Every structure is written in C-alpha cells, then in structure tokens.
Amino acid sequence: MTSAAPPGHLPEPRADFPGVRARGLVECADLRRHPDALASGWWAVVADFEGRITGWRFADVTPDVHDVTRTTDRSGPADAAAWEGPAPASWRSSLDEAGYVAAVRRVREAVREGEVYQANICRVLSAPLGSAAAEPDATALAAVLAAGNPAPHAGTVHVPLGAAERPVWVVSASPELFLSVQDGRVLSGPIKGTATRAEDLGAKDRAENVMITDLVRNDLQRVCLPGTVEVLDLCAVEHHPGLVHLVSRVGGTLRDPLDAVGWAALLGATLPPASVSGAPKSSALRLIAELEPQARGPYCGAVGWVDADAGRAELAVGIRTFWWTAPAGTGAGTLRFGTGAGITWGSDPQAEWEETELKASRLVSLASAPPR
C-alpha cells in the first residue's frame, strides 16, 4: 500500500463514473494482497483478467449530476475535440483472422471432448500513441465515447505516471454490469449474445446466455445466503449503439458483512467475470491461456468503484474498454482495445471472427484520428 506522490505538474488523478466523480488521490493498494484496505474509504478499482486487483482511494468524492453516458456531459464537445487518436491504419491485432478462426476450431474440439461447454476467446488491438513524457488525454477520449457510444456502465480511471506507485489509464464504455452492491444485496447482469438487430439473435445466442447465467448464479451462491440467489431476468434484449445484446440479471443476499474480508470474498468468488471466461470457468481459463498470445489486462476484468464506508459498489465488466501503457524506454506508448466472442459447439468460426470485428469497429473508429 502506497501514498500518492505530490501532483506537481502532473494531470490530476481522477475517477469518473455515472453519478460520481472522485479527486484527491490518497493512496493505492494491491487489493489482492492487501484486502484489509477495503475496511474503509472510497476506492476506484481496476481488476485485470489475469487476477491483479488494484484500488486507488480518493478523498474528494462527490455526486456528479452530469451523466457520463450522455452527449450533454460536462466534458462536452470541447474536451472531445482535444482527443488526438492513433492513425486508423496503425492498429494491430494479437490474433489475425486465420489465428482467431483456428482458435475457435480448437474450442469446438474442446467442447466435443467434454473439456468445456463454452470459452470466450479474445484478441487485443494495439496502436502507438503518446509517450512516457506526454500521456494521452483520458478525459478527452471519455468525452468522445460519451458522444459517440454512450454506455450505461462507462467509466474513466486515470492516475498518471509519477502520481502513485501504480499508475492507471483506463477509459471504458462498458455496457455490462459485473457487480452492483447495496444494502447487502448483490446484482450481476451478464451479457451473452450479440447482433446488429434483435431478429438476428438466434438459438446459439440464447444457449450461450443461459450457460453463462448459470455460471454467474454458481459464483454468487459461494457468497450469498442459501436460497437467496435467483435469476431475475433471462435473455432480455438490450439495445446499444449499433448493437443488440441478450442480458440476464442474477441477484442474491450476501452472507457475510461487507468488511474487508467480505469484499475480498465477493471479488474472489466472481473474478474473472463469467461472461468473459467460460464454463466450467477453470477449464475455460486453461484453454484461454493456451490460445491467446497476449494478456488481456483490464480488458475482461472489472472497472468501477467500492465505497467501503457505505457498503456499496458498482463494477462493470471491462469490455468496450481502452487502456494505455507507457513505453519501457523512449518512444511511443501503446493504446489497447480488446474484442472477443463466446465460443460454443454451435459456433461458426468465420462468424465469430466477424462478431469480434463488429464489437470493435465503432469504438476503434471513434478513438482513431480522422482519415487524412
């Protein structure tokens, strides 16, 4: 656990989510190694898919009357105009089309052999941007996404290099609720099933959603009172910019008080999120490690906040999410964006590749520099 460095000339550390804004960084902590930090305070939280959970405690936390999912947000057009994204042609994928199609075929083989029922296979897009001396403007990208792709679980966490031992640069337009906690109740909203029109959602999408909903139910049963976990909504259609999704809702009453131990148990039981791993989760994770050449980082992890004093939390699944890393030495940093699809026996390899393209196209286009 470390205290924040004096901000000096650095951009102000900040965290922005629908309805809340945080300033005044106090400290950061590895919440996997030091879950006791969640005994008190308001924390912005970013969990990597691979297991690292980092929190940044802020002192100045205020309600934000501006909805970050709307184009009338306080960051507005002026901030959006300040964004200078990478060239459209500079994006590269960790898996090309042939590699992704081969990975889908391997998952189908694993389903046939009884190893998994479903596995989410992802690829990471990356482009050079910024440098260690000049970080990209996270607020400006957040404004671009709010204008062009408003999302119910959007969020920005930016702690610049030098402001704390663990810097972070994450801008998310996530449509998916990972965990909402209030008054001892927990709710999760897994998404599985994606198309451009509701009528294009088929039997494979519904089967995929039902499998993941059952996995979420199993995860929550580990930390909820017996008999309280229930599916509140199954395979509802939600409309988002350019896409429709099937969304289910699973809720339960938490068994233990939300002290540091209780928060650690909840995060430990549910990470990584079910919808972006697979079923059974342990087998799907082994398959993902075999097939994906690059770590996902905050993509497919969780992005949000925990108010330990109030016993509340709002965490999104880290999809539709950009993150930036500084260069190891001189030169450009790297802006990244992940995209993926849930693979079942009913998957068509080429169609799954096209789904990853569909999920990425709008957001990558928004984040890229206008064509010259």
Tab-separated table of C-alpha atoms in Angstrom:
chain	number	residue	atom	x	y	z
A	1	MET	CA	0.000	0.000	0.000
A	2	THR	CA	1.474	3.349	-1.003
A	3	SER	CA	0.685	7.013	-0.559
A	4	ALA	CA	0.269	9.278	-3.572
A	5	ALA	CA	3.119	11.480	-4.717
A	6	PRO	CA	2.566	15.256	-4.798
A	7	PRO	CA	0.813	16.034	-8.085
A	8	GLY	CA	3.111	18.876	-9.155
A	9	HIS	CA	2.661	19.461	-12.886
A	10	LEU	CA	1.052	16.068	-13.453
A	11	PRO	CA	-2.545	15.739	-14.637
A	12	GLU	CA	-4.863	15.473	-11.665
A	13	PRO	CA	-5.600	11.850	-10.697
A	14	ARG	CA	-9.286	11.238	-11.224
A	15	ALA	CA	-12.028	8.671	-11.439
A	16	ASP	CA	-15.352	9.336	-13.162
A	17	PHE	CA	-18.382	7.060	-13.280
A	18	PRO	CA	-22.107	7.625	-13.851
A	19	GLY	CA	-23.300	9.711	-10.921
A	20	VAL	CA	-19.974	10.047	-9.109
A	21	ARG	CA	-16.630	11.800	-9.525
A	22	ALA	CA	-13.526	11.410	-7.389
A	23	ARG	CA	-10.475	13.627	-6.929
A	24	GLY	CA	-7.761	13.946	-4.281
A	25	LEU	CA	-5.814	10.713	-4.516
A	26	VAL	CA	-4.777	9.452	-1.088
A	27	GLU	CA	-3.162	6.070	-1.697
A	28	CYS	CA	-3.138	2.991	-3.902
A	29	ALA	CA	-3.165	-0.651	-2.875
A	30	ASP	CA	-2.853	-4.136	-4.281
A	31	LEU	CA	-6.264	-5.349	-3.119
A	32	ARG	CA	-5.452	-8.983	-3.772
A	33	ARG	CA	-2.501	-8.864	-1.360
A	34	HIS	CA	-3.963	-6.236	0.991
A	35	PRO	CA	-7.751	-6.708	1.101
A	36	ASP	CA	-7.729	-5.040	4.525
A	37	ALA	CA	-7.513	-1.720	2.657
A	38	LEU	CA	-11.221	-2.081	1.877
A	39	ALA	CA	-12.086	-1.672	5.558
A	40	SER	CA	-12.882	1.993	4.849
A	41	GLY	CA	-12.833	4.684	2.196
A	42	TRP	CA	-13.974	5.174	-1.382
A	43	TRP	CA	-11.878	3.258	-3.911
A	44	ALA	CA	-11.674	3.282	-7.685
A	45	VAL	CA	-10.966	-0.320	-8.653
A	46	VAL	CA	-9.453	-1.904	-11.769
A	47	ALA	CA	-9.121	-5.690	-11.832
A	48	ASP	CA	-7.075	-7.384	-14.547
A	49	PHE	CA	-8.418	-10.530	-16.165
A	50	GLU	CA	-5.262	-12.315	-15.033
A	51	GLY	CA	-6.002	-11.671	-11.358
A	52	ARG	CA	-4.418	-8.412	-10.205
A	53	ILE	CA	-6.860	-6.112	-8.369
A	54	THR	CA	-5.706	-2.548	-7.756
A	55	GLY	CA	-7.508	0.175	-5.843
A	56	TRP	CA	-6.947	3.922	-5.587
A	57	ARG	CA	-8.509	5.671	-2.590
A	58	PHE	CA	-9.798	9.184	-3.173
A	59	ALA	CA	-10.691	11.761	-0.529
A	60	ASP	CA	-12.895	14.126	-2.563
A	61	VAL	CA	-15.859	12.074	-3.788
A	62	THR	CA	-18.941	13.947	-4.937
A	63	PRO	CA	-22.173	13.175	-6.774
A	64	ASP	CA	-21.946	14.118	-10.425
A	65	VAL	CA	-25.210	15.459	-11.795
A	66	HIS	CA	-23.865	15.022	-15.331
A	67	ASP	CA	-24.418	11.591	-16.814
A	68	VAL	CA	-21.217	10.401	-18.481
A	69	THR	CA	-23.284	8.334	-20.920
A	70	ARG	CA	-24.877	11.455	-22.459
A	71	THR	CA	-23.560	13.863	-25.046
A	72	THR	CA	-24.535	16.779	-22.772
A	73	ASP	CA	-21.917	15.662	-20.260
A	74	ARG	CA	-19.847	18.402	-18.638
A	75	SER	CA	-16.811	17.232	-20.610
A	76	GLY	CA	-18.722	18.133	-23.774
A	77	PRO	CA	-17.527	18.851	-27.288
A	78	ALA	CA	-14.525	20.946	-26.236
A	79	ASP	CA	-12.904	18.020	-24.427
A	80	ALA	CA	-13.831	15.612	-27.208
A	81	ALA	CA	-12.113	17.872	-29.735
A	82	ALA	CA	-8.923	17.638	-27.669
A	83	TRP	CA	-8.576	13.910	-28.310
A	84	GLU	CA	-5.798	13.002	-30.738
A	85	GLY	CA	-6.117	9.320	-31.506
A	86	PRO	CA	-3.838	6.938	-33.385
A	87	ALA	CA	-3.905	6.636	-37.155
A	88	PRO	CA	-6.627	4.186	-38.269
A	89	ALA	CA	-4.099	2.071	-40.169
A	90	SER	CA	-1.781	1.757	-37.165
A	91	TRP	CA	-3.929	-0.737	-35.224
A	92	ARG	CA	-2.568	-4.291	-34.983
A	93	SER	CA	-4.279	-7.418	-33.620
A	94	SER	CA	-2.767	-10.018	-31.303
A	95	LEU	CA	-4.564	-12.669	-33.406
A	96	ASP	CA	-5.128	-12.235	-37.130
A	97	GLU	CA	-8.169	-13.687	-38.864
A	98	ALA	CA	-6.562	-17.056	-39.546
A	99	GLY	CA	-5.252	-17.329	-35.997
A	100	TYR	CA	-8.618	-16.444	-34.480
A	101	VAL	CA	-10.522	-18.879	-36.681
A	102	ALA	CA	-8.066	-21.623	-35.680
A	103	ALA	CA	-8.627	-20.787	-32.003
A	104	VAL	CA	-12.390	-21.098	-32.457
A	105	ARG	CA	-11.919	-24.518	-34.043
A	106	ARG	CA	-9.773	-25.585	-31.093
A	107	VAL	CA	-12.530	-24.552	-28.656
A	108	ARG	CA	-15.100	-26.511	-30.633
A	109	GLU	CA	-12.826	-29.544	-30.346
A	110	ALA	CA	-12.627	-28.974	-26.585
A	111	VAL	CA	-16.432	-28.833	-26.398
A	112	ARG	CA	-16.690	-32.067	-28.360
A	113	GLU	CA	-14.213	-33.716	-25.972
A	114	GLY	CA	-16.170	-32.530	-22.911
A	115	GLU	CA	-13.444	-30.177	-21.689
A	116	VAL	CA	-15.645	-27.054	-21.759
A	117	TYR	CA	-19.165	-26.044	-22.669
A	118	GLN	CA	-18.118	-22.562	-23.693
A	119	ALA	CA	-14.976	-20.402	-23.773
A	120	ASN	CA	-14.621	-16.720	-24.525
A	121	ILE	CA	-11.751	-16.162	-26.975
A	122	CYS	CA	-10.402	-12.638	-27.327
A	123	ARG	CA	-7.821	-10.638	-29.190
A	124	VAL	CA	-6.181	-7.349	-28.296
A	125	LEU	CA	-5.841	-4.467	-30.755
A	126	SER	CA	-2.987	-2.037	-30.182
A	127	ALA	CA	-1.698	1.193	-31.705
A	128	PRO	CA	1.215	3.524	-30.843
A	129	LEU	CA	0.177	6.686	-29.018
A	130	GLY	CA	1.713	9.165	-26.579
A	131	SER	CA	4.914	8.715	-24.618
A	132	ALA	CA	6.144	8.488	-21.050
A	133	ALA	CA	6.569	12.271	-21.127
A	134	ALA	CA	3.138	13.008	-22.622
A	135	GLU	CA	0.275	10.717	-21.718
A	136	PRO	CA	-2.844	10.777	-23.893
A	137	ASP	CA	-5.807	12.751	-22.546
A	138	ALA	CA	-8.091	10.146	-20.941
A	139	THR	CA	-10.806	12.734	-20.301
A	140	ALA	CA	-10.897	13.675	-23.971
A	141	LEU	CA	-11.307	10.044	-25.079
A	142	ALA	CA	-14.057	9.582	-22.471
A	143	ALA	CA	-15.886	12.573	-23.988
A	144	VAL	CA	-15.524	11.121	-27.485
A	145	LEU	CA	-17.035	7.827	-26.338
A	146	ALA	CA	-19.813	9.534	-24.381
A	147	ALA	CA	-20.819	11.419	-27.515
A	148	GLY	CA	-20.480	8.560	-29.992
A	149	ASN	CA	-21.140	5.444	-27.916
A	150	PRO	CA	-22.956	6.233	-24.663
A	151	ALA	CA	-22.857	3.277	-22.285
A	152	PRO	CA	-24.667	2.580	-19.004
A	153	HIS	CA	-21.518	1.470	-17.165
A	154	ALA	CA	-18.961	3.862	-18.634
A	155	GLY	CA	-16.010	4.903	-16.519
A	156	THR	CA	-12.608	6.583	-16.512
A	157	VAL	CA	-9.748	5.979	-14.071
A	158	HIS	CA	-6.561	7.956	-14.695
A	159	VAL	CA	-3.687	8.095	-12.235
A	160	PRO	CA	-0.731	9.405	-14.261
A	161	LEU	CA	2.817	8.139	-14.145
A	162	GLY	CA	4.565	9.576	-11.106
A	163	ALA	CA	1.380	10.245	-9.143
A	164	ALA	CA	1.413	6.839	-7.412
A	165	GLU	CA	3.367	3.602	-7.412
A	166	ARG	CA	0.655	2.018	-9.561
A	167	PRO	CA	-0.420	4.344	-12.378
A	168	VAL	CA	-3.519	3.537	-14.411
A	169	TRP	CA	-5.106	4.784	-17.634
A	170	VAL	CA	-8.457	3.152	-18.415
A	171	VAL	CA	-11.414	4.540	-20.365
A	172	SER	CA	-14.410	2.222	-20.620
A	173	ALA	CA	-17.703	2.312	-22.496
A	174	SER	CA	-18.871	-0.940	-20.943
A	175	PRO	CA	-22.494	-1.957	-21.439
A	176	GLU	CA	-22.231	-4.789	-18.897
A	177	LEU	CA	-22.796	-4.762	-15.148
A	178	PHE	CA	-20.405	-7.034	-13.284
A	179	LEU	CA	-21.443	-6.364	-9.673
A	180	SER	CA	-23.768	-3.870	-8.049
A	181	VAL	CA	-23.859	-3.990	-4.249
A	182	GLN	CA	-26.237	-2.090	-1.977
A	183	ASP	CA	-27.993	-2.851	1.320
A	184	GLY	CA	-26.448	-6.309	1.490
A	185	ARG	CA	-27.760	-7.329	-1.934
A	186	VAL	CA	-25.613	-8.114	-4.975
A	187	LEU	CA	-26.732	-7.980	-8.596
A	188	SER	CA	-24.936	-9.077	-11.761
A	189	GLY	CA	-26.012	-8.553	-15.383
A	190	PRO	CA	-24.149	-10.931	-17.727
A	191	ILE	CA	-24.265	-10.237	-21.454
A	192	LYS	CA	-24.077	-13.075	-23.944
A	193	GLY	CA	-25.461	-12.842	-27.459
A	194	THR	CA	-24.624	-10.008	-29.870
A	195	ALA	CA	-26.116	-8.951	-33.204
A	196	THR	CA	-26.920	-5.825	-35.162
A	197	ARG	CA	-30.687	-6.487	-34.944
A	198	ALA	CA	-32.826	-8.278	-32.374
A	199	GLU	CA	-34.235	-10.619	-35.028
A	200	ASP	CA	-30.708	-11.840	-35.763
A	201	LEU	CA	-30.257	-13.227	-32.233
A	202	GLY	CA	-30.651	-16.984	-32.544
A	203	ALA	CA	-30.708	-20.228	-30.586
A	204	LYS	CA	-26.913	-20.248	-30.219
A	205	ASP	CA	-27.017	-16.798	-28.573
A	206	ARG	CA	-29.697	-17.872	-26.108
A	207	ALA	CA	-27.936	-21.120	-25.247
A	208	GLU	CA	-24.728	-19.171	-24.659
A	209	ASN	CA	-26.517	-16.730	-22.366
A	210	VAL	CA	-28.223	-19.462	-20.347
A	211	MET	CA	-24.903	-21.259	-19.750
A	212	ILE	CA	-23.201	-18.088	-18.512
A	213	THR	CA	-26.181	-17.054	-16.395
A	214	ASP	CA	-25.949	-20.407	-14.637
A	215	LEU	CA	-22.230	-19.832	-14.040
A	216	VAL	CA	-22.943	-16.399	-12.530
A	217	ARG	CA	-25.555	-17.994	-10.282
A	218	ASN	CA	-22.991	-20.559	-9.125
A	219	ASP	CA	-20.411	-17.851	-8.425
A	220	LEU	CA	-22.843	-15.800	-6.339
A	221	GLN	CA	-24.003	-18.832	-4.373
A	222	ARG	CA	-20.485	-19.029	-2.915
A	223	VAL	CA	-21.002	-15.726	-1.070
A	224	CYS	CA	-24.776	-15.420	-0.700
A	225	LEU	CA	-27.245	-16.834	1.805
A	226	PRO	CA	-28.684	-20.215	0.764
A	227	GLY	CA	-31.872	-19.893	-1.222
A	228	THR	CA	-31.477	-16.186	-1.999
A	229	VAL	CA	-29.737	-16.365	-5.383
A	230	GLU	CA	-32.248	-16.084	-8.197
A	231	VAL	CA	-32.392	-15.265	-11.892
A	232	LEU	CA	-34.391	-12.057	-12.078
A	233	ASP	CA	-34.386	-11.696	-15.846
A	234	LEU	CA	-33.301	-14.161	-18.530
A	235	CYS	CA	-32.217	-13.303	-22.085
A	236	ALA	CA	-33.739	-9.831	-22.212
A	237	VAL	CA	-32.888	-7.823	-25.332
A	238	GLU	CA	-30.965	-4.590	-24.729
A	239	HIS	CA	-30.232	-2.035	-27.439
A	240	HIS	CA	-26.870	-0.258	-27.578
A	241	PRO	CA	-25.295	1.922	-30.282
A	242	GLY	CA	-25.023	-0.262	-33.369
A	243	LEU	CA	-25.636	-3.494	-31.428
A	244	VAL	CA	-28.220	-5.526	-29.552
A	245	HIS	CA	-27.343	-7.861	-26.693
A	246	LEU	CA	-29.048	-10.573	-24.682
A	247	VAL	CA	-28.785	-9.642	-20.996
A	248	SER	CA	-29.777	-11.607	-17.898
A	249	ARG	CA	-29.934	-10.457	-14.250
A	250	VAL	CA	-28.918	-12.543	-11.254
A	251	GLY	CA	-29.266	-11.333	-7.653
A	252	GLY	CA	-28.730	-12.579	-4.124
A	253	THR	CA	-28.351	-11.572	-0.474
A	254	LEU	CA	-24.768	-11.533	0.751
A	255	ARG	CA	-23.978	-13.943	3.577
A	256	ASP	CA	-21.187	-12.008	5.288
A	257	PRO	CA	-20.910	-8.363	6.345
A	258	LEU	CA	-19.116	-6.136	3.884
A	259	ASP	CA	-15.971	-5.579	5.869
A	260	ALA	CA	-12.556	-6.085	4.257
A	261	VAL	CA	-12.961	-9.870	4.457
A	262	GLY	CA	-16.419	-9.713	2.902
A	263	TRP	CA	-15.272	-7.580	-0.055
A	264	ALA	CA	-12.317	-9.901	-0.638
A	265	ALA	CA	-14.597	-12.943	-0.610
A	266	LEU	CA	-17.029	-11.367	-3.085
A	267	LEU	CA	-14.307	-10.374	-5.543
A	268	GLY	CA	-12.534	-13.689	-5.124
A	269	ALA	CA	-15.694	-15.675	-5.865
A	270	THR	CA	-16.637	-13.771	-9.001
A	271	LEU	CA	-13.412	-12.722	-10.780
A	272	PRO	CA	-12.755	-13.048	-13.624
A	273	PRO	CA	-16.317	-12.359	-14.766
A	274	ALA	CA	-18.203	-15.401	-16.001
A	275	SER	CA	-19.334	-13.855	-19.288
A	276	VAL	CA	-15.764	-13.297	-20.486
A	277	SER	CA	-14.237	-16.554	-19.291
A	278	GLY	CA	-16.460	-19.585	-19.923
A	279	ALA	CA	-17.928	-22.718	-18.389
A	280	PRO	CA	-16.649	-24.520	-16.453
A	281	LYS	CA	-14.607	-21.475	-15.541
A	282	SER	CA	-11.401	-23.266	-14.517
A	283	SER	CA	-11.266	-25.310	-17.732
A	284	ALA	CA	-12.106	-22.282	-19.877
A	285	LEU	CA	-9.290	-20.292	-18.269
A	286	ARG	CA	-6.790	-23.030	-19.093
A	287	LEU	CA	-7.956	-23.005	-22.703
A	288	ILE	CA	-7.758	-19.216	-22.903
A	289	ALA	CA	-4.176	-19.306	-21.599
A	290	GLU	CA	-3.320	-21.849	-24.299
A	291	LEU	CA	-4.878	-19.959	-27.208
A	292	GLU	CA	-4.440	-16.240	-26.536
A	293	PRO	CA	-0.921	-14.909	-27.192
A	294	GLN	CA	-1.321	-11.675	-25.206
A	295	ALA	CA	-2.538	-10.930	-21.696
A	296	ARG	CA	-5.903	-9.168	-21.522
A	297	GLY	CA	-5.052	-6.838	-18.649
A	298	PRO	CA	-8.047	-4.707	-17.610
A	299	TYR	CA	-9.962	-5.876	-20.666
A	300	CYS	CA	-12.403	-8.565	-19.456
A	301	GLY	CA	-11.518	-7.693	-15.867
A	302	ALA	CA	-13.556	-5.163	-13.887
A	303	VAL	CA	-13.669	-1.354	-13.737
A	304	GLY	CA	-15.617	0.570	-11.127
A	305	TRP	CA	-15.734	1.632	-7.510
A	306	VAL	CA	-16.208	0.359	-3.974
A	307	ASP	CA	-17.490	2.589	-1.174
A	308	ALA	CA	-16.403	0.585	1.863
A	309	ASP	CA	-17.958	3.049	4.319
A	310	ALA	CA	-21.411	2.805	2.732
A	311	GLY	CA	-21.242	-0.897	1.807
A	312	ARG	CA	-21.841	-0.079	-1.863
A	313	ALA	CA	-20.147	-0.898	-5.150
A	314	GLU	CA	-20.670	-0.524	-8.878
A	315	LEU	CA	-18.305	-2.535	-11.060
A	316	ALA	CA	-18.552	-3.061	-14.802
A	317	VAL	CA	-17.130	-5.899	-16.834
A	318	GLY	CA	-14.124	-4.375	-18.581
A	319	ILE	CA	-15.377	-4.753	-22.147
A	320	ARG	CA	-15.528	-1.966	-24.773
A	321	THR	CA	-12.517	-0.668	-22.877
A	322	PHE	CA	-9.355	1.209	-23.864
A	323	TRP	CA	-6.213	1.194	-21.782
A	324	TRP	CA	-2.868	2.880	-22.297
A	325	THR	CA	0.606	1.821	-21.193
A	326	ALA	CA	3.787	3.871	-21.248
A	327	PRO	CA	6.814	2.757	-23.248
A	328	ALA	CA	9.513	0.814	-21.454
A	329	GLY	CA	12.040	3.435	-22.573
A	330	THR	CA	11.812	6.196	-25.155
A	331	GLY	CA	9.313	6.262	-27.991
A	332	ALA	CA	5.575	5.857	-28.184
A	333	GLY	CA	3.275	4.332	-25.599
A	334	THR	CA	0.530	1.899	-26.582
A	335	LEU	CA	-3.230	2.297	-26.687
A	336	ARG	CA	-5.065	-1.025	-26.495
A	337	PHE	CA	-8.609	-2.272	-27.011
A	338	GLY	CA	-9.921	-5.813	-26.653
A	339	THR	CA	-12.620	-7.683	-28.530
A	340	GLY	CA	-13.849	-11.253	-28.318
A	341	ALA	CA	-16.706	-13.731	-28.599
A	342	GLY	CA	-18.145	-16.646	-26.688
A	343	ILE	CA	-17.469	-19.928	-28.452
A	344	THR	CA	-19.730	-22.979	-28.189
A	345	TRP	CA	-20.229	-26.142	-30.247
A	346	GLY	CA	-22.719	-24.158	-32.336
A	347	SER	CA	-20.149	-21.516	-33.282
A	348	ASP	CA	-19.218	-20.842	-36.885
A	349	PRO	CA	-15.513	-19.831	-36.840
A	350	GLN	CA	-15.837	-17.169	-39.532
A	351	ALA	CA	-18.970	-15.708	-37.954
A	352	GLU	CA	-17.213	-15.459	-34.593
A	353	TRP	CA	-14.347	-13.518	-36.185
A	354	GLU	CA	-16.908	-11.191	-37.746
A	355	GLU	CA	-18.539	-10.701	-34.328
A	356	THR	CA	-15.213	-9.540	-32.889
A	357	GLU	CA	-14.903	-7.115	-35.809
A	358	LEU	CA	-18.431	-5.836	-35.187
A	359	LYS	CA	-17.787	-5.239	-31.493
A	360	ALA	CA	-14.563	-3.339	-32.198
A	361	SER	CA	-15.409	-1.326	-35.296
A	362	ARG	CA	-17.455	1.511	-33.818
A	363	LEU	CA	-15.262	2.188	-30.799
A	364	VAL	CA	-11.918	1.842	-32.568
A	365	SER	CA	-13.192	4.198	-35.250
A	366	LEU	CA	-14.230	6.737	-32.609
A	367	ALA	CA	-10.832	6.524	-30.901
A	368	SER	CA	-8.832	6.824	-34.110
A	369	ALA	CA	-7.663	10.010	-35.774
A	370	PRO	CA	-9.868	11.162	-38.672
A	371	PRO	CA	-8.591	9.826	-42.005
A	372	ARG	CA	-6.390	12.337	-43.811
